[in-house]
GROMACS .gro file of C-alpha atoms in nm:
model
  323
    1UNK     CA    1   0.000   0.000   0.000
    2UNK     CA    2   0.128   0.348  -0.065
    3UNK     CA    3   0.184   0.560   0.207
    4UNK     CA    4  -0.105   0.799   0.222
    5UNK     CA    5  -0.073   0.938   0.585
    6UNK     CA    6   0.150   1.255   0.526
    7UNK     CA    7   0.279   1.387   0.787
    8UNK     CA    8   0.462   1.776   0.769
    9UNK     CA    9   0.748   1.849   1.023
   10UNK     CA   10   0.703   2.225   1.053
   11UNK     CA   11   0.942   2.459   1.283
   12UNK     CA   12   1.037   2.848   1.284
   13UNK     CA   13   1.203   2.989   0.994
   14UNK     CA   14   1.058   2.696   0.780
   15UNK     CA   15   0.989   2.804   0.416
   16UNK     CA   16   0.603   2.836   0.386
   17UNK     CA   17   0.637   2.724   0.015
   18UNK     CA   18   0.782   2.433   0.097
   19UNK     CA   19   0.487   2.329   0.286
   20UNK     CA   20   0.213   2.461   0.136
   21UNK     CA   21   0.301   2.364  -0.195
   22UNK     CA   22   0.317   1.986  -0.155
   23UNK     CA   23   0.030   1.984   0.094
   24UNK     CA   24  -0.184   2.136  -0.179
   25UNK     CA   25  -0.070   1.886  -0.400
   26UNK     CA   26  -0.179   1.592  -0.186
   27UNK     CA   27  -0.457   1.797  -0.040
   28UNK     CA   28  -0.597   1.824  -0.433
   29UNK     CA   29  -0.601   1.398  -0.443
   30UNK     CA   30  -0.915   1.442  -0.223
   31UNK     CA   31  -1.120   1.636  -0.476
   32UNK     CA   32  -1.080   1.412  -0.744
   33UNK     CA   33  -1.386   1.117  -0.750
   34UNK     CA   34  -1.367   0.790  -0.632
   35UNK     CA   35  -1.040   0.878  -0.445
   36UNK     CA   36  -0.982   0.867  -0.089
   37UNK     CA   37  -0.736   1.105  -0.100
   38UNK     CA   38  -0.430   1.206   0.187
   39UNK     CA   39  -0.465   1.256   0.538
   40UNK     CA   40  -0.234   1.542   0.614
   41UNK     CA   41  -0.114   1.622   0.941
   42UNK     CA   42   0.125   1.857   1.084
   43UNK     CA   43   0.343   1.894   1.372
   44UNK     CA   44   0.591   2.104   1.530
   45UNK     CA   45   0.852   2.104   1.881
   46UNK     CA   46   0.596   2.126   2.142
   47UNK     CA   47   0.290   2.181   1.896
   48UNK     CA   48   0.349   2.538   1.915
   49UNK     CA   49   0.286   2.784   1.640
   50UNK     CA   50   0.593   2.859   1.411
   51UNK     CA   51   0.709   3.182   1.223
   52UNK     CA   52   0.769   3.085   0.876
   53UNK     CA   53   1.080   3.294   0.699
   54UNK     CA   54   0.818   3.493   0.530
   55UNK     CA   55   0.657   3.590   0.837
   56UNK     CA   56   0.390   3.421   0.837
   57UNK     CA   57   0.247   3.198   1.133
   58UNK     CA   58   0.177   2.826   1.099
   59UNK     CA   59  -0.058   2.651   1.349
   60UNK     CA   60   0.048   2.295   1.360
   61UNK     CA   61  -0.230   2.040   1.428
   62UNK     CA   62   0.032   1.869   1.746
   63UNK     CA   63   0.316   1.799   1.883
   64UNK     CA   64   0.608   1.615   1.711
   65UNK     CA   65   0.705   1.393   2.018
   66UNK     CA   66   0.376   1.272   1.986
   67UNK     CA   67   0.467   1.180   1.647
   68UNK     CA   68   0.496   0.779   1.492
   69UNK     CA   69   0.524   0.773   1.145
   70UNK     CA   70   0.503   0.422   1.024
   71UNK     CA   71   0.524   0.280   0.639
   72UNK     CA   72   0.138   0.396   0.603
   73UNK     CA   73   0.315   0.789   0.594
   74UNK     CA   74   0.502   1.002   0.378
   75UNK     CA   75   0.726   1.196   0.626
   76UNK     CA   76   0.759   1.535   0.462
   77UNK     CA   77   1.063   1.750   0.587
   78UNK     CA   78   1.059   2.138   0.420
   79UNK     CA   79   1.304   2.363   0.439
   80UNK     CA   80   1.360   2.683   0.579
   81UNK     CA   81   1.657   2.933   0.701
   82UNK     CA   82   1.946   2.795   0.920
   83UNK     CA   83   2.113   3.069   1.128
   84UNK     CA   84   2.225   2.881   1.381
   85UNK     CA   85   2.192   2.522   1.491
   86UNK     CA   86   1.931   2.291   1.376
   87UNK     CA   87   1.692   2.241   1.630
   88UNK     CA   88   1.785   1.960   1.860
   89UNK     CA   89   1.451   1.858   1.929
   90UNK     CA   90   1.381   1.833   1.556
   91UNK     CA   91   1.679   1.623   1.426
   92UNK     CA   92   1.670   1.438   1.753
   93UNK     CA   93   1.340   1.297   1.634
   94UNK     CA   94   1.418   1.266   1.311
   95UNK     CA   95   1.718   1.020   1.409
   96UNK     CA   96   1.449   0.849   1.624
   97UNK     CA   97   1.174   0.784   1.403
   98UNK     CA   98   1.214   0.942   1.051
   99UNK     CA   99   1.369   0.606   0.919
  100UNK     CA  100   1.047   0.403   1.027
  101UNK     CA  101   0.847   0.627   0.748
  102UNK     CA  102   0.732   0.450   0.437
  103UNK     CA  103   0.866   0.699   0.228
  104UNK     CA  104   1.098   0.994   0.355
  105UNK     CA  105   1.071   1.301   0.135
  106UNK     CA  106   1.242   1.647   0.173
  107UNK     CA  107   1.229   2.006  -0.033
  108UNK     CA  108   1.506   2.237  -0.043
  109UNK     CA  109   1.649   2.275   0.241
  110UNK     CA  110   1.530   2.038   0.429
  111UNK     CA  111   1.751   1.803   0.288
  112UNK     CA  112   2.034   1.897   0.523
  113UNK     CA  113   1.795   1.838   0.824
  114UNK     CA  114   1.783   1.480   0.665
  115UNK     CA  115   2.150   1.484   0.669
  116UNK     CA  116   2.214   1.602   0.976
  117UNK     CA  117   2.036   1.284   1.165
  118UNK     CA  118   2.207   1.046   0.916
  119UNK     CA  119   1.915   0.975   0.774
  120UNK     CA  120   2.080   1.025   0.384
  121UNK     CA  121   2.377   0.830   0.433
  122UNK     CA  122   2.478   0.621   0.157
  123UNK     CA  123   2.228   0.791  -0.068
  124UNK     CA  124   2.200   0.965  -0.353
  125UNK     CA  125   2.024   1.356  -0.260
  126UNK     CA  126   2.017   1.651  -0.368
  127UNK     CA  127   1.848   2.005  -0.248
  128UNK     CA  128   1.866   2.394  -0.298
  129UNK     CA  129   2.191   2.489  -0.534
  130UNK     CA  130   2.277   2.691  -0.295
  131UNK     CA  131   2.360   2.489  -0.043
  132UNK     CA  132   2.453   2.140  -0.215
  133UNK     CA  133   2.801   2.237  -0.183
  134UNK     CA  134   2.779   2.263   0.167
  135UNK     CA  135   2.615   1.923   0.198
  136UNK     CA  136   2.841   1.738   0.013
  137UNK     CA  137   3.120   1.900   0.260
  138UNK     CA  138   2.966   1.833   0.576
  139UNK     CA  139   2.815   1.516   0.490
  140UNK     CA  140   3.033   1.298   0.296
  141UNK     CA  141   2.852   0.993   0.359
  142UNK     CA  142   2.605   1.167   0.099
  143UNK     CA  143   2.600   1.115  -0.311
  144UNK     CA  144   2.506   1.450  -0.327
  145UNK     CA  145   2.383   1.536  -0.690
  146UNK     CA  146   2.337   1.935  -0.742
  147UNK     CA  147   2.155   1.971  -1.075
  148UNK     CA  148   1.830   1.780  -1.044
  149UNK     CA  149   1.517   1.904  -0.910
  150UNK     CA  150   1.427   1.589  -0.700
  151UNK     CA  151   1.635   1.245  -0.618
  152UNK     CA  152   1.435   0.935  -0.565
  153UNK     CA  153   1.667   0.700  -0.397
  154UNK     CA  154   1.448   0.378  -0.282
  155UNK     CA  155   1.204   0.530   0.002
  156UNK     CA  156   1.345   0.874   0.032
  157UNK     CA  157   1.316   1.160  -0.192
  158UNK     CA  158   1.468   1.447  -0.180
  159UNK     CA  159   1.408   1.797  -0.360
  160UNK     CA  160   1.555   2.107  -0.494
  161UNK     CA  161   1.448   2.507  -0.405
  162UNK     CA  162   1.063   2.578  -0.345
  163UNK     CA  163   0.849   2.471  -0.648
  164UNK     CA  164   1.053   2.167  -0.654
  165UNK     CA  165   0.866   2.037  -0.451
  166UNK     CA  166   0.535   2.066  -0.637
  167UNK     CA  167   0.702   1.834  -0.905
  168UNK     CA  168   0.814   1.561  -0.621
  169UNK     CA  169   0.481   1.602  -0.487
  170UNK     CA  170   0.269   1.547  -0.797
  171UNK     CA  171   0.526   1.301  -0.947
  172UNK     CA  172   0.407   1.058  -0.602
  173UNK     CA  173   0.039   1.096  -0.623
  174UNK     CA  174   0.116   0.980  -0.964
  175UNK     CA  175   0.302   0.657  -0.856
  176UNK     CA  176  -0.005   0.618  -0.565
  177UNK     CA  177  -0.299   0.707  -0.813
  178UNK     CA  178  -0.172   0.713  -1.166
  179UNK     CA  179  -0.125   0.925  -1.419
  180UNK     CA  180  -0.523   1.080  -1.470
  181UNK     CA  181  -0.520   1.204  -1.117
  182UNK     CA  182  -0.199   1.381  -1.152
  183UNK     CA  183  -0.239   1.583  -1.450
  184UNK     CA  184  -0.631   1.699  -1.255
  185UNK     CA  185  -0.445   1.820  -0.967
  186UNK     CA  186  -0.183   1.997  -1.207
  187UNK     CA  187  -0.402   2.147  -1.370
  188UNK     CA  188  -0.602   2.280  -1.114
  189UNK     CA  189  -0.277   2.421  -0.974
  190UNK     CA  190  -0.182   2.557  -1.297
  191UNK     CA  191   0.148   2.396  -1.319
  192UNK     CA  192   0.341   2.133  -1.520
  193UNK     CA  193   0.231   1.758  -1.497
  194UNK     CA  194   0.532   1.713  -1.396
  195UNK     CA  195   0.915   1.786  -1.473
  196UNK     CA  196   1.105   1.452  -1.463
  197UNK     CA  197   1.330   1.462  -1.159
  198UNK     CA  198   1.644   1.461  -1.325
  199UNK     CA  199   1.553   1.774  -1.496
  200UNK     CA  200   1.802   2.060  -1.419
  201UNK     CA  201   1.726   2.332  -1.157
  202UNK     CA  202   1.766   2.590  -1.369
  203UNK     CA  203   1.635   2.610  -1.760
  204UNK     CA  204   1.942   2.731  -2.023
  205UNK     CA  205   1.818   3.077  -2.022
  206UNK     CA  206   1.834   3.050  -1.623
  207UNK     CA  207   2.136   2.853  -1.578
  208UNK     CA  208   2.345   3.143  -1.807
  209UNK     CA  209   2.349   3.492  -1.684
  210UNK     CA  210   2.128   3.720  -1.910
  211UNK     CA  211   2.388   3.977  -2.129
  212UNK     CA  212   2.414   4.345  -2.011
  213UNK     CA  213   2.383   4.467  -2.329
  214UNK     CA  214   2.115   4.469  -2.541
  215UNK     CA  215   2.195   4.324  -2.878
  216UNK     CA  216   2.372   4.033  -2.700
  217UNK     CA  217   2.007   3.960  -2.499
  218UNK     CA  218   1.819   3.998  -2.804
  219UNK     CA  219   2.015   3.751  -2.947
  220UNK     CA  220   1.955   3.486  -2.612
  221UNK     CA  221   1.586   3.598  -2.695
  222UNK     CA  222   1.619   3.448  -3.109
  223UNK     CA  223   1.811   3.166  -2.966
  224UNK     CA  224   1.563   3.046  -2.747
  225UNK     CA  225   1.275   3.080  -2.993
  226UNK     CA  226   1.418   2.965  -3.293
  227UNK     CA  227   1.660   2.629  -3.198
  228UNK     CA  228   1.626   2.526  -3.546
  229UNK     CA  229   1.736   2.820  -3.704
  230UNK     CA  230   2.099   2.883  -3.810
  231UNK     CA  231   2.249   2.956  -3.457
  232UNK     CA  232   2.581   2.932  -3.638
  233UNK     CA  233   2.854   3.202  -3.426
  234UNK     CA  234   2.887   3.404  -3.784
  235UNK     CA  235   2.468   3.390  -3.785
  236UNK     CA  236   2.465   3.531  -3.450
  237UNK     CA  237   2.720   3.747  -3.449
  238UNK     CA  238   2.552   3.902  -3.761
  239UNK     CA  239   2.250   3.961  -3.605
  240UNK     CA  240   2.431   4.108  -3.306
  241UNK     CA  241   2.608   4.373  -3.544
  242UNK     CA  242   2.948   4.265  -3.447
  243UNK     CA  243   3.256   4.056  -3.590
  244UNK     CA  244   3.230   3.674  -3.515
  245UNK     CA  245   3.505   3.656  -3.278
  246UNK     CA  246   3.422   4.024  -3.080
  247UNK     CA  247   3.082   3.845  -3.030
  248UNK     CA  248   3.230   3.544  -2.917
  249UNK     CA  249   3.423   3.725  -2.671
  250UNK     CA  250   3.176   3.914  -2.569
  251UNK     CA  251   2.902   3.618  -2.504
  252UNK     CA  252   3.118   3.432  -2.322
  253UNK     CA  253   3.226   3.710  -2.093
  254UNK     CA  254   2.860   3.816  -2.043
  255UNK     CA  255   2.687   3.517  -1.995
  256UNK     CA  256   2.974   3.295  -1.850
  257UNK     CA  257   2.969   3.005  -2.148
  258UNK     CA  258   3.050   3.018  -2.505
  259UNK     CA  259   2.761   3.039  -2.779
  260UNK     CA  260   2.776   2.688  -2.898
  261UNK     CA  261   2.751   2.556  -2.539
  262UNK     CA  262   2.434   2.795  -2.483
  263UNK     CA  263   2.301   2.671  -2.843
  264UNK     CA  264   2.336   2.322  -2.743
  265UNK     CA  265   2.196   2.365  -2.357
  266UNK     CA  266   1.884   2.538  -2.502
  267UNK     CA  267   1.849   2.289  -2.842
  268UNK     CA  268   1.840   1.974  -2.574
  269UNK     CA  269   1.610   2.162  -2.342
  270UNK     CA  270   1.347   2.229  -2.630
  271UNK     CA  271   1.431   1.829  -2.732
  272UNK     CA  272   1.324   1.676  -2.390
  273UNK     CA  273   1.018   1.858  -2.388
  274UNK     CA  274   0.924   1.724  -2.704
  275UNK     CA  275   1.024   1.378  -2.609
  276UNK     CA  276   0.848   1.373  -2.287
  277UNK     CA  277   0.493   1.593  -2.392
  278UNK     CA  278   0.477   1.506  -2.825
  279UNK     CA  279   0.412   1.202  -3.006
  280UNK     CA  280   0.694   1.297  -3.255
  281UNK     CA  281   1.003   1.089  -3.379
  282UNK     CA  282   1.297   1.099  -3.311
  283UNK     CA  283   1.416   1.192  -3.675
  284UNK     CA  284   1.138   1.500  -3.694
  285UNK     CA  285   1.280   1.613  -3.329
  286UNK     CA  286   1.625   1.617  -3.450
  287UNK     CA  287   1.504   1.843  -3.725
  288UNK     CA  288   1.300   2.091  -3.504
  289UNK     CA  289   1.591   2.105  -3.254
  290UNK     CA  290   1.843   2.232  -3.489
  291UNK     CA  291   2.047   1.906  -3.538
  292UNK     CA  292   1.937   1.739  -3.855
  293UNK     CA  293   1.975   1.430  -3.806
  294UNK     CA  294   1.899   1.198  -3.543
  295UNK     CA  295   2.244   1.073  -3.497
  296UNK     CA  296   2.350   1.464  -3.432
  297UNK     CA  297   2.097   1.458  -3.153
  298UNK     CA  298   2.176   1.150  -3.007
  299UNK     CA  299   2.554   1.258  -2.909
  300UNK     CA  300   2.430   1.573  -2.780
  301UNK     CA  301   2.226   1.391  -2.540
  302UNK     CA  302   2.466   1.153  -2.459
  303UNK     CA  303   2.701   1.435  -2.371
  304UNK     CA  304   2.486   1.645  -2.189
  305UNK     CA  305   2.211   1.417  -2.013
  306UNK     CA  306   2.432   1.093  -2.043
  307UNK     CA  307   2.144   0.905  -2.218
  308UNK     CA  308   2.027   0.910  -2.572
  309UNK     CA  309   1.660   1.022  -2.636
  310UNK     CA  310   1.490   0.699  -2.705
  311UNK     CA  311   1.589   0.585  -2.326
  312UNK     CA  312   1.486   0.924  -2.229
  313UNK     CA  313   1.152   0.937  -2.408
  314UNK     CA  314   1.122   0.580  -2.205
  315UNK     CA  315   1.157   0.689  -1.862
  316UNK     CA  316   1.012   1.062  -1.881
  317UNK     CA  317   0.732   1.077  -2.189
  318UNK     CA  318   0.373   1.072  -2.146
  319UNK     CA  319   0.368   0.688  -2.130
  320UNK     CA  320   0.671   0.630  -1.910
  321UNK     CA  321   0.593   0.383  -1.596
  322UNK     CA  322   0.747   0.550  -1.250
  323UNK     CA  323   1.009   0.379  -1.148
   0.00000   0.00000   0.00000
């Protein structure tokens, strides 16, 4: 049976996103007919009310000591702000009893509360960019992997920054109650089905800082709206009114990669969403991505995603079984 009791650790400073998001996630499963939905439940050190980071005040429903999670519950840890020591109370009970969960499940920051009471030893993890270097440092015994937006390793699943957590949410109440009921609560949301979890935290446009001058943005603009045009460095540079190798230069410096490697980052991006959302081949794909053939497209996802897009299209299109 899949754990439908979820349980929400909440304590000052937490991140109200990271709990309100998820909870309205499996909060939606009860709309939806001829579904018994979650039971939610949340808890905090002494059942006192917490200040979120935001300011606002969370009224738990109890008190964590009073707390059992068992393998009927989803144990759901959110982050928050960390200006001192983690709460002893908190991470003592989550050494206690967070392992006897069914499933284990963090966003952002809250990975590193997971950490701290061992609980992500010998697992893969990941959380907010910003602090996945510090994770790996302080917690060796953790694989800690910085660029996807949610880790499933076994019964815990961990999440990157915030909204993250919206896609780890929706991608379990599609492994408890299929496919149908995920996509109604997504779209009642107003967000993505889901992005797979190995999807990088940050898009290309994101992931590259945005020029400081103008022609050099316009052209980021024309890159990201036409992938299969001619995104050659003498086509861009054209269109940016300079020499090939001044614009070079200049890209590079500006947006911290070169112009291929932002050509290629934003051709893939555009590929996956075809491969996971369209009924396309491979071959047309290849086309509408810029490549031409599907032979140029495999090697681009083998270099950059380490898997070529039929295994990709297998695990993350519309038709994929969760794993």
């Amino acid at each position: 049976m899949s754990p439908r009791n979820v349980l929400v650790v909440l304590y000052d400073g937490v991140q109200s996103l990271d709990v309100t998001g998820p909870v309205e996630v499996f909060d939606g499963a009860g709309r939806l007919p001829a579904e018994e939905g979650y039971e939610i439940r949340t808890v905090s050190p002494g059942g006192a009310p917490v200040r979120t980071s935001s300011g606002l005040t969370l009224v738990p429903d109890g008190d964590l000591e009073g707390a059992r999670p068992g393998p009927g519950t989803t144990l759901l840890v959110p982050g928050g702000r960390y200006t001192a020591d983690f709460e002893p109370r908190l991470t003592d009970w989550l050494r206690a009893y967070g392992g006897r969960a069914g499933r284990l499940v963090s966003v952002c920051t809250g990975g590193l509360l997971l950490a701290e009471a061992g609980l992500l030893d010998g697992r893969r993890a990941t959380s907010h960019w910003s602090v996945c270097e510090r994770m790996a440092r302080d917690y060796p015994r953790v694989s800690v992997e910085p660029d996807p937006i949610y880790v499933r390793d076994g019964p815990v699943a961990t999440s990157a920054g915030v909204t993250a957590g919206i896609d780890l949410a929706l991608a379990l109440v599609e492994e408890d109650l299929g496919r149908d009921a995920a996509l109604v609560i997504a779209r009642h949301l107003v967000v993505f089905l889901r992005r797979p979890g190995n999807q990088a935290q940050f898009s290309a446009q994101l992931a590259a800082q945005t020029a400081r001058r103008e022609p050099l943005r316009d052209v980021q603009q024309w890159i990201a709206e036409h992938p299969d045009g001619d995104l050659s460095v003498e086509a861009l540079a054209g269109r940016a009114a300079l020499s090939p190798r001044h614009f070079a230069r200049a890209f590079q410096a500006e947006t911290g990669v070169t112009p291929g490697r932002y050509v290629e980052r934003v051709r893939v991006e555009h590929a996956r969403r075809l491969l996971e959302e369209g009924g396309e081949g491979v071959a047309q794909i290849a086309r509408s991505c810029g490549y031409g053939t599907p032979e140029a497209l495999r090697r681009a996802f083998v270099r950059t995603l380490g898997q070529p897009p039929a295994e990709y299209r297998r695990r993350f299109g519309r038709r994929a079984t969760p794993s």
